[in-house]
Amino acid sequence: MEETSRERFRTGVFIAIVDNIASQLKRREAYKNLDTIFKILQNLEEKNSKEVACKLLGEVYKNDIDGQDFAQECNHFKQYMVLENLSKIKEMYAHIKSNRLENTFPNLEVALRIFLTLPLTNCTAERSFSALKRVKSEIRSSLVDEKL
């Protein structure tokens, strides 16, 4: 039984595009998780309790941040934020570094540094894979992975 051009398009192009979109959407779910984990840094000036949010960040980065001390540091740093009119995460980190407050707020400094070094998107990695597709294509299929 011979495939029609419509069926070839559906299986070769349409379904491939839908699969690609579905996998891209699943990958982007990770960014929602990051927003939840680092939400505490965006809402430091709020007066409500942050114990749970601080513990969550401390659990995720348990080798780098102590959740209990981090909560206390956030509460103390709120005073700096009010006095210095700090609202952006980059400004907070710059204030800690410029005033040499790393020893006073070690966990907060680490949390800010981790957040500021996270990539905003995964475009750079995807560009690398796109370039790789040009190097190794069906035409150049004899190029083995080890050599690549």
mmCIF file with all atom_site columns, C-alpha atoms in Angstrom:
data_model
loop_
_atom_site.group_PDB
_atom_site.id
_atom_site.type_symbol
_atom_site.label_atom_id
_atom_site.label_alt_id
_atom_site.label_comp_id
_atom_site.label_asym_id
_atom_site.label_entity_id
_atom_site.label_seq_id
_atom_site.pdbx_PDB_ins_code
_atom_site.Cartn_x
_atom_site.Cartn_y
_atom_site.Cartn_z
_atom_site.occupancy
_atom_site.B_iso_or_equiv
_atom_site.pdbx_formal_charge
_atom_site.auth_seq_id
_atom_site.auth_comp_id
_atom_site.auth_asym_id
_atom_site.auth_atom_id
_atom_site.pdbx_PDB_model_num
ATOM 1   C CA . MET A 1 1   ? 0.000  0.000  0.000  1.00 0.00 ? 1   MET A CA 1
ATOM 2   C CA . GLU A 1 2   ? 1.470  3.319  -1.087 1.00 0.00 ? 2   GLU A CA 1
ATOM 3   C CA . GLU A 1 3   ? 1.275  6.416  1.109  1.00 0.00 ? 3   GLU A CA 1
ATOM 4   C CA . THR A 1 4   ? -0.370 9.478  -0.291 1.00 0.00 ? 4   THR A CA 1
ATOM 5   C CA . SER A 1 5   ? 1.392  12.816 -0.164 1.00 0.00 ? 5   SER A CA 1
ATOM 6   C CA . ARG A 1 6   ? -1.076 13.955 2.477  1.00 0.00 ? 6   ARG A CA 1
ATOM 7   C CA . GLU A 1 7   ? -0.226 10.983 4.718  1.00 0.00 ? 7   GLU A CA 1
ATOM 8   C CA . ARG A 1 8   ? 3.516  11.516 4.207  1.00 0.00 ? 8   ARG A CA 1
ATOM 9   C CA . PHE A 1 9   ? 3.123  15.163 5.186  1.00 0.00 ? 9   PHE A CA 1
ATOM 10  C CA . ARG A 1 10  ? 1.085  14.215 8.241  1.00 0.00 ? 10  ARG A CA 1
ATOM 11  C CA . THR A 1 11  ? 3.559  11.606 9.494  1.00 0.00 ? 11  THR A CA 1
ATOM 12  C CA . GLY A 1 12  ? 6.779  13.252 8.345  1.00 0.00 ? 12  GLY A CA 1
ATOM 13  C CA . VAL A 1 13  ? 6.097  16.906 9.113  1.00 0.00 ? 13  VAL A CA 1
ATOM 14  C CA . PHE A 1 14  ? 2.932  17.567 11.078 1.00 0.00 ? 14  PHE A CA 1
ATOM 15  C CA . ILE A 1 15  ? 3.360  14.904 13.775 1.00 0.00 ? 15  ILE A CA 1
ATOM 16  C CA . ALA A 1 16  ? 7.052  15.749 14.104 1.00 0.00 ? 16  ALA A CA 1
ATOM 17  C CA . ILE A 1 17  ? 6.213  19.419 14.683 1.00 0.00 ? 17  ILE A CA 1
ATOM 18  C CA . VAL A 1 18  ? 3.516  18.581 17.247 1.00 0.00 ? 18  VAL A CA 1
ATOM 19  C CA . ASP A 1 19  ? 5.921  16.260 19.097 1.00 0.00 ? 19  ASP A CA 1
ATOM 20  C CA . ASN A 1 20  ? 8.595  18.972 19.107 1.00 0.00 ? 20  ASN A CA 1
ATOM 21  C CA . ILE A 1 21  ? 6.156  21.557 20.494 1.00 0.00 ? 21  ILE A CA 1
ATOM 22  C CA . ALA A 1 22  ? 4.976  19.157 23.201 1.00 0.00 ? 22  ALA A CA 1
ATOM 23  C CA . SER A 1 23  ? 8.541  18.419 24.320 1.00 0.00 ? 23  SER A CA 1
ATOM 24  C CA . GLN A 1 24  ? 9.415  22.146 24.309 1.00 0.00 ? 24  GLN A CA 1
ATOM 25  C CA . LEU A 1 25  ? 6.437  22.917 26.541 1.00 0.00 ? 25  LEU A CA 1
ATOM 26  C CA . LYS A 1 26  ? 7.457  20.194 28.983 1.00 0.00 ? 26  LYS A CA 1
ATOM 27  C CA . ARG A 1 27  ? 10.988 21.607 29.188 1.00 0.00 ? 27  ARG A CA 1
ATOM 28  C CA . ARG A 1 28  ? 9.658  25.072 29.932 1.00 0.00 ? 28  ARG A CA 1
ATOM 29  C CA . GLU A 1 29  ? 7.883  23.740 33.033 1.00 0.00 ? 29  GLU A CA 1
ATOM 30  C CA . ALA A 1 30  ? 11.289 23.873 34.740 1.00 0.00 ? 30  ALA A CA 1
ATOM 31  C CA . TYR A 1 31  ? 11.153 27.665 34.604 1.00 0.00 ? 31  TYR A CA 1
ATOM 32  C CA . LYS A 1 32  ? 7.921  27.637 36.616 1.00 0.00 ? 32  LYS A CA 1
ATOM 33  C CA . ASN A 1 33  ? 9.697  25.563 39.269 1.00 0.00 ? 33  ASN A CA 1
ATOM 34  C CA . LEU A 1 34  ? 12.540 28.077 39.398 1.00 0.00 ? 34  LEU A CA 1
ATOM 35  C CA . ASP A 1 35  ? 10.048 30.880 39.881 1.00 0.00 ? 35  ASP A CA 1
ATOM 36  C CA . THR A 1 36  ? 8.554  29.029 42.837 1.00 0.00 ? 36  THR A CA 1
ATOM 37  C CA . ILE A 1 37  ? 11.945 28.250 44.367 1.00 0.00 ? 37  ILE A CA 1
ATOM 38  C CA . PHE A 1 38  ? 13.337 31.786 44.047 1.00 0.00 ? 38  PHE A CA 1
ATOM 39  C CA . LYS A 1 39  ? 10.097 33.685 44.734 1.00 0.00 ? 39  LYS A CA 1
ATOM 40  C CA . ILE A 1 40  ? 11.454 34.611 48.157 1.00 0.00 ? 40  ILE A CA 1
ATOM 41  C CA . LEU A 1 41  ? 14.130 36.820 46.582 1.00 0.00 ? 41  LEU A CA 1
ATOM 42  C CA . GLN A 1 42  ? 11.506 38.818 44.703 1.00 0.00 ? 42  GLN A CA 1
ATOM 43  C CA . ASN A 1 43  ? 9.371  39.377 47.805 1.00 0.00 ? 43  ASN A CA 1
ATOM 44  C CA . LEU A 1 44  ? 11.890 40.056 50.561 1.00 0.00 ? 44  LEU A CA 1
ATOM 45  C CA . GLU A 1 45  ? 10.288 43.351 51.549 1.00 0.00 ? 45  GLU A CA 1
ATOM 46  C CA . GLU A 1 46  ? 6.907  41.776 52.362 1.00 0.00 ? 46  GLU A CA 1
ATOM 47  C CA . LYS A 1 47  ? 6.100  41.505 56.036 1.00 0.00 ? 47  LYS A CA 1
ATOM 48  C CA . ASN A 1 48  ? 4.478  38.063 56.031 1.00 0.00 ? 48  ASN A CA 1
ATOM 49  C CA . SER A 1 49  ? 6.302  34.948 57.196 1.00 0.00 ? 49  SER A CA 1
ATOM 50  C CA . LYS A 1 50  ? 8.850  33.536 54.775 1.00 0.00 ? 50  LYS A CA 1
ATOM 51  C CA . GLU A 1 51  ? 9.937  30.483 56.724 1.00 0.00 ? 51  GLU A CA 1
ATOM 52  C CA . VAL A 1 52  ? 8.444  28.004 54.238 1.00 0.00 ? 52  VAL A CA 1
ATOM 53  C CA . ALA A 1 53  ? 9.879  29.772 51.175 1.00 0.00 ? 53  ALA A CA 1
ATOM 54  C CA . CYS A 1 54  ? 13.315 30.033 52.797 1.00 0.00 ? 54  CYS A CA 1
ATOM 55  C CA . LYS A 1 55  ? 13.270 26.372 53.774 1.00 0.00 ? 55  LYS A CA 1
ATOM 56  C CA . LEU A 1 56  ? 12.276 25.401 50.225 1.00 0.00 ? 56  LEU A CA 1
ATOM 57  C CA . LEU A 1 57  ? 15.250 27.263 48.765 1.00 0.00 ? 57  LEU A CA 1
ATOM 58  C CA . GLY A 1 58  ? 17.453 25.786 51.482 1.00 0.00 ? 58  GLY A CA 1
ATOM 59  C CA . GLU A 1 59  ? 16.273 22.266 50.671 1.00 0.00 ? 59  GLU A CA 1
ATOM 60  C CA . VAL A 1 60  ? 16.828 22.626 46.940 1.00 0.00 ? 60  VAL A CA 1
ATOM 61  C CA . TYR A 1 61  ? 20.331 24.048 47.461 1.00 0.00 ? 61  TYR A CA 1
ATOM 62  C CA . LYS A 1 62  ? 21.096 22.243 50.731 1.00 0.00 ? 62  LYS A CA 1
ATOM 63  C CA . ASN A 1 63  ? 24.828 22.039 49.985 1.00 0.00 ? 63  ASN A CA 1
ATOM 64  C CA . ASP A 1 64  ? 25.040 25.797 49.530 1.00 0.00 ? 64  ASP A CA 1
ATOM 65  C CA . ILE A 1 65  ? 22.380 27.422 51.735 1.00 0.00 ? 65  ILE A CA 1
ATOM 66  C CA . ASP A 1 66  ? 21.276 26.845 55.328 1.00 0.00 ? 66  ASP A CA 1
ATOM 67  C CA . GLY A 1 67  ? 17.492 27.329 55.297 1.00 0.00 ? 67  GLY A CA 1
ATOM 68  C CA . GLN A 1 68  ? 17.177 28.411 58.943 1.00 0.00 ? 68  GLN A CA 1
ATOM 69  C CA . ASP A 1 69  ? 19.954 30.998 58.802 1.00 0.00 ? 69  ASP A CA 1
ATOM 70  C CA . PHE A 1 70  ? 18.741 32.118 55.405 1.00 0.00 ? 70  PHE A CA 1
ATOM 71  C CA . ALA A 1 71  ? 15.326 33.056 56.833 1.00 0.00 ? 71  ALA A CA 1
ATOM 72  C CA . GLN A 1 72  ? 16.967 35.173 59.538 1.00 0.00 ? 72  GLN A CA 1
ATOM 73  C CA . GLU A 1 73  ? 19.276 36.831 57.012 1.00 0.00 ? 73  GLU A CA 1
ATOM 74  C CA . CYS A 1 74  ? 16.296 37.734 54.820 1.00 0.00 ? 74  CYS A CA 1
ATOM 75  C CA . ASN A 1 75  ? 14.524 39.344 57.767 1.00 0.00 ? 75  ASN A CA 1
ATOM 76  C CA . HIS A 1 76  ? 17.622 41.382 58.655 1.00 0.00 ? 76  HIS A CA 1
ATOM 77  C CA . PHE A 1 77  ? 18.328 42.366 55.066 1.00 0.00 ? 77  PHE A CA 1
ATOM 78  C CA . LYS A 1 78  ? 14.837 43.899 54.775 1.00 0.00 ? 78  LYS A CA 1
ATOM 79  C CA . GLN A 1 79  ? 16.149 46.832 56.822 1.00 0.00 ? 79  GLN A CA 1
ATOM 80  C CA . TYR A 1 80  ? 18.908 47.454 54.262 1.00 0.00 ? 80  TYR A CA 1
ATOM 81  C CA . MET A 1 81  ? 16.349 47.305 51.494 1.00 0.00 ? 81  MET A CA 1
ATOM 82  C CA . VAL A 1 82  ? 14.241 50.009 53.110 1.00 0.00 ? 82  VAL A CA 1
ATOM 83  C CA . LEU A 1 83  ? 17.199 52.260 53.974 1.00 0.00 ? 83  LEU A CA 1
ATOM 84  C CA . GLU A 1 84  ? 18.953 51.913 50.618 1.00 0.00 ? 84  GLU A CA 1
ATOM 85  C CA . ASN A 1 85  ? 15.769 51.729 48.505 1.00 0.00 ? 85  ASN A CA 1
ATOM 86  C CA . LEU A 1 86  ? 16.747 48.369 47.005 1.00 0.00 ? 86  LEU A CA 1
ATOM 87  C CA . SER A 1 87  ? 14.067 46.630 44.998 1.00 0.00 ? 87  SER A CA 1
ATOM 88  C CA . LYS A 1 88  ? 15.814 44.649 42.272 1.00 0.00 ? 88  LYS A CA 1
ATOM 89  C CA . ILE A 1 89  ? 17.739 41.452 42.853 1.00 0.00 ? 89  ILE A CA 1
ATOM 90  C CA . LYS A 1 90  ? 20.759 42.770 40.971 1.00 0.00 ? 90  LYS A CA 1
ATOM 91  C CA . GLU A 1 91  ? 20.786 45.889 43.197 1.00 0.00 ? 91  GLU A CA 1
ATOM 92  C CA . MET A 1 92  ? 20.629 43.718 46.328 1.00 0.00 ? 92  MET A CA 1
ATOM 93  C CA . TYR A 1 93  ? 23.602 41.656 45.210 1.00 0.00 ? 93  TYR A CA 1
ATOM 94  C CA . ALA A 1 94  ? 25.560 44.769 44.199 1.00 0.00 ? 94  ALA A CA 1
ATOM 95  C CA . HIS A 1 95  ? 24.855 46.311 47.619 1.00 0.00 ? 95  HIS A CA 1
ATOM 96  C CA . ILE A 1 96  ? 26.081 43.226 49.460 1.00 0.00 ? 96  ILE A CA 1
ATOM 97  C CA . LYS A 1 97  ? 29.261 43.087 47.364 1.00 0.00 ? 97  LYS A CA 1
ATOM 98  C CA . SER A 1 98  ? 30.043 46.818 47.397 1.00 0.00 ? 98  SER A CA 1
ATOM 99  C CA . ASN A 1 99  ? 29.593 47.080 51.170 1.00 0.00 ? 99  ASN A CA 1
ATOM 100 C CA . ARG A 1 100 ? 31.413 43.803 51.854 1.00 0.00 ? 100 ARG A CA 1
ATOM 101 C CA . LEU A 1 101 ? 28.442 42.217 53.600 1.00 0.00 ? 101 LEU A CA 1
ATOM 102 C CA . GLU A 1 102 ? 29.149 38.664 52.408 1.00 0.00 ? 102 GLU A CA 1
ATOM 103 C CA . ASN A 1 103 ? 30.102 37.562 55.938 1.00 0.00 ? 103 ASN A CA 1
ATOM 104 C CA . THR A 1 104 ? 26.971 39.155 57.392 1.00 0.00 ? 104 THR A CA 1
ATOM 105 C CA . PHE A 1 105 ? 24.617 37.611 54.830 1.00 0.00 ? 105 PHE A CA 1
ATOM 106 C CA . PRO A 1 106 ? 26.471 34.544 53.503 1.00 0.00 ? 106 PRO A CA 1
ATOM 107 C CA . ASN A 1 107 ? 23.382 32.486 52.589 1.00 0.00 ? 107 ASN A CA 1
ATOM 108 C CA . LEU A 1 108 ? 21.575 35.414 51.003 1.00 0.00 ? 108 LEU A CA 1
ATOM 109 C CA . GLU A 1 109 ? 24.661 36.279 48.968 1.00 0.00 ? 109 GLU A CA 1
ATOM 110 C CA . VAL A 1 110 ? 24.897 32.684 47.695 1.00 0.00 ? 110 VAL A CA 1
ATOM 111 C CA . ALA A 1 111 ? 21.171 32.555 46.871 1.00 0.00 ? 111 ALA A CA 1
ATOM 112 C CA . LEU A 1 112 ? 21.398 35.833 44.952 1.00 0.00 ? 112 LEU A CA 1
ATOM 113 C CA . ARG A 1 113 ? 24.506 34.654 43.113 1.00 0.00 ? 113 ARG A CA 1
ATOM 114 C CA . ILE A 1 114 ? 22.834 31.379 42.122 1.00 0.00 ? 114 ILE A CA 1
ATOM 115 C CA . PHE A 1 115 ? 19.750 33.217 40.893 1.00 0.00 ? 115 PHE A CA 1
ATOM 116 C CA . LEU A 1 116 ? 21.725 35.787 38.916 1.00 0.00 ? 116 LEU A CA 1
ATOM 117 C CA . THR A 1 117 ? 23.821 33.119 37.181 1.00 0.00 ? 117 THR A CA 1
ATOM 118 C CA . LEU A 1 118 ? 20.875 31.000 36.042 1.00 0.00 ? 118 LEU A CA 1
ATOM 119 C CA . PRO A 1 119 ? 20.282 31.219 32.304 1.00 0.00 ? 119 PRO A CA 1
ATOM 120 C CA . LEU A 1 120 ? 17.122 33.081 31.358 1.00 0.00 ? 120 LEU A CA 1
ATOM 121 C CA . THR A 1 121 ? 16.424 30.721 28.497 1.00 0.00 ? 121 THR A CA 1
ATOM 122 C CA . ASN A 1 122 ? 17.878 27.615 26.979 1.00 0.00 ? 122 ASN A CA 1
ATOM 123 C CA . CYS A 1 123 ? 18.384 29.291 23.587 1.00 0.00 ? 123 CYS A CA 1
ATOM 124 C CA . THR A 1 124 ? 22.178 29.024 23.681 1.00 0.00 ? 124 THR A CA 1
ATOM 125 C CA . ALA A 1 125 ? 22.051 25.278 24.198 1.00 0.00 ? 125 ALA A CA 1
ATOM 126 C CA . GLU A 1 126 ? 19.436 24.893 21.496 1.00 0.00 ? 126 GLU A CA 1
ATOM 127 C CA . ARG A 1 127 ? 21.567 26.917 19.069 1.00 0.00 ? 127 ARG A CA 1
ATOM 128 C CA . SER A 1 128 ? 24.445 24.515 19.681 1.00 0.00 ? 128 SER A CA 1
ATOM 129 C CA . PHE A 1 129 ? 22.260 21.561 18.785 1.00 0.00 ? 129 PHE A CA 1
ATOM 130 C CA . SER A 1 130 ? 21.022 23.372 15.684 1.00 0.00 ? 130 SER A CA 1
ATOM 131 C CA . ALA A 1 131 ? 24.601 23.940 14.562 1.00 0.00 ? 131 ALA A CA 1
ATOM 132 C CA . LEU A 1 132 ? 25.345 20.280 15.254 1.00 0.00 ? 132 LEU A CA 1
ATOM 133 C CA . LYS A 1 133 ? 22.503 19.275 12.924 1.00 0.00 ? 133 LYS A CA 1
ATOM 134 C CA . ARG A 1 134 ? 24.236 21.143 10.118 1.00 0.00 ? 134 ARG A CA 1
ATOM 135 C CA . VAL A 1 135 ? 27.495 19.294 10.801 1.00 0.00 ? 135 VAL A CA 1
ATOM 136 C CA . LYS A 1 136 ? 25.950 15.856 11.113 1.00 0.00 ? 136 LYS A CA 1
ATOM 137 C CA . SER A 1 137 ? 23.049 15.451 8.728  1.00 0.00 ? 137 SER A CA 1
ATOM 138 C CA . GLU A 1 138 ? 21.662 12.601 6.670  1.00 0.00 ? 138 GLU A CA 1
ATOM 139 C CA . ILE A 1 139 ? 24.110 13.539 3.945  1.00 0.00 ? 139 ILE A CA 1
ATOM 140 C CA . ARG A 1 140 ? 27.032 13.230 6.372  1.00 0.00 ? 140 ARG A CA 1
ATOM 141 C CA . SER A 1 141 ? 25.734 10.195 8.228  1.00 0.00 ? 141 SER A CA 1
ATOM 142 C CA . SER A 1 142 ? 29.065 8.372  8.047  1.00 0.00 ? 142 SER A CA 1
ATOM 143 C CA . LEU A 1 143 ? 30.487 10.718 10.703 1.00 0.00 ? 143 LEU A CA 1
ATOM 144 C CA . VAL A 1 144 ? 30.418 8.657  13.915 1.00 0.00 ? 144 VAL A CA 1
ATOM 145 C CA . ASP A 1 145 ? 29.511 10.178 17.272 1.00 0.00 ? 145 ASP A CA 1
ATOM 146 C CA . GLU A 1 146 ? 32.963 9.547  18.796 1.00 0.00 ? 146 GLU A CA 1
ATOM 147 C CA . LYS A 1 147 ? 34.667 11.475 16.000 1.00 0.00 ? 147 LYS A CA 1
ATOM 148 C CA . LEU A 1 148 ? 32.119 14.277 16.274 1.00 0.00 ? 148 LEU A CA 1
#
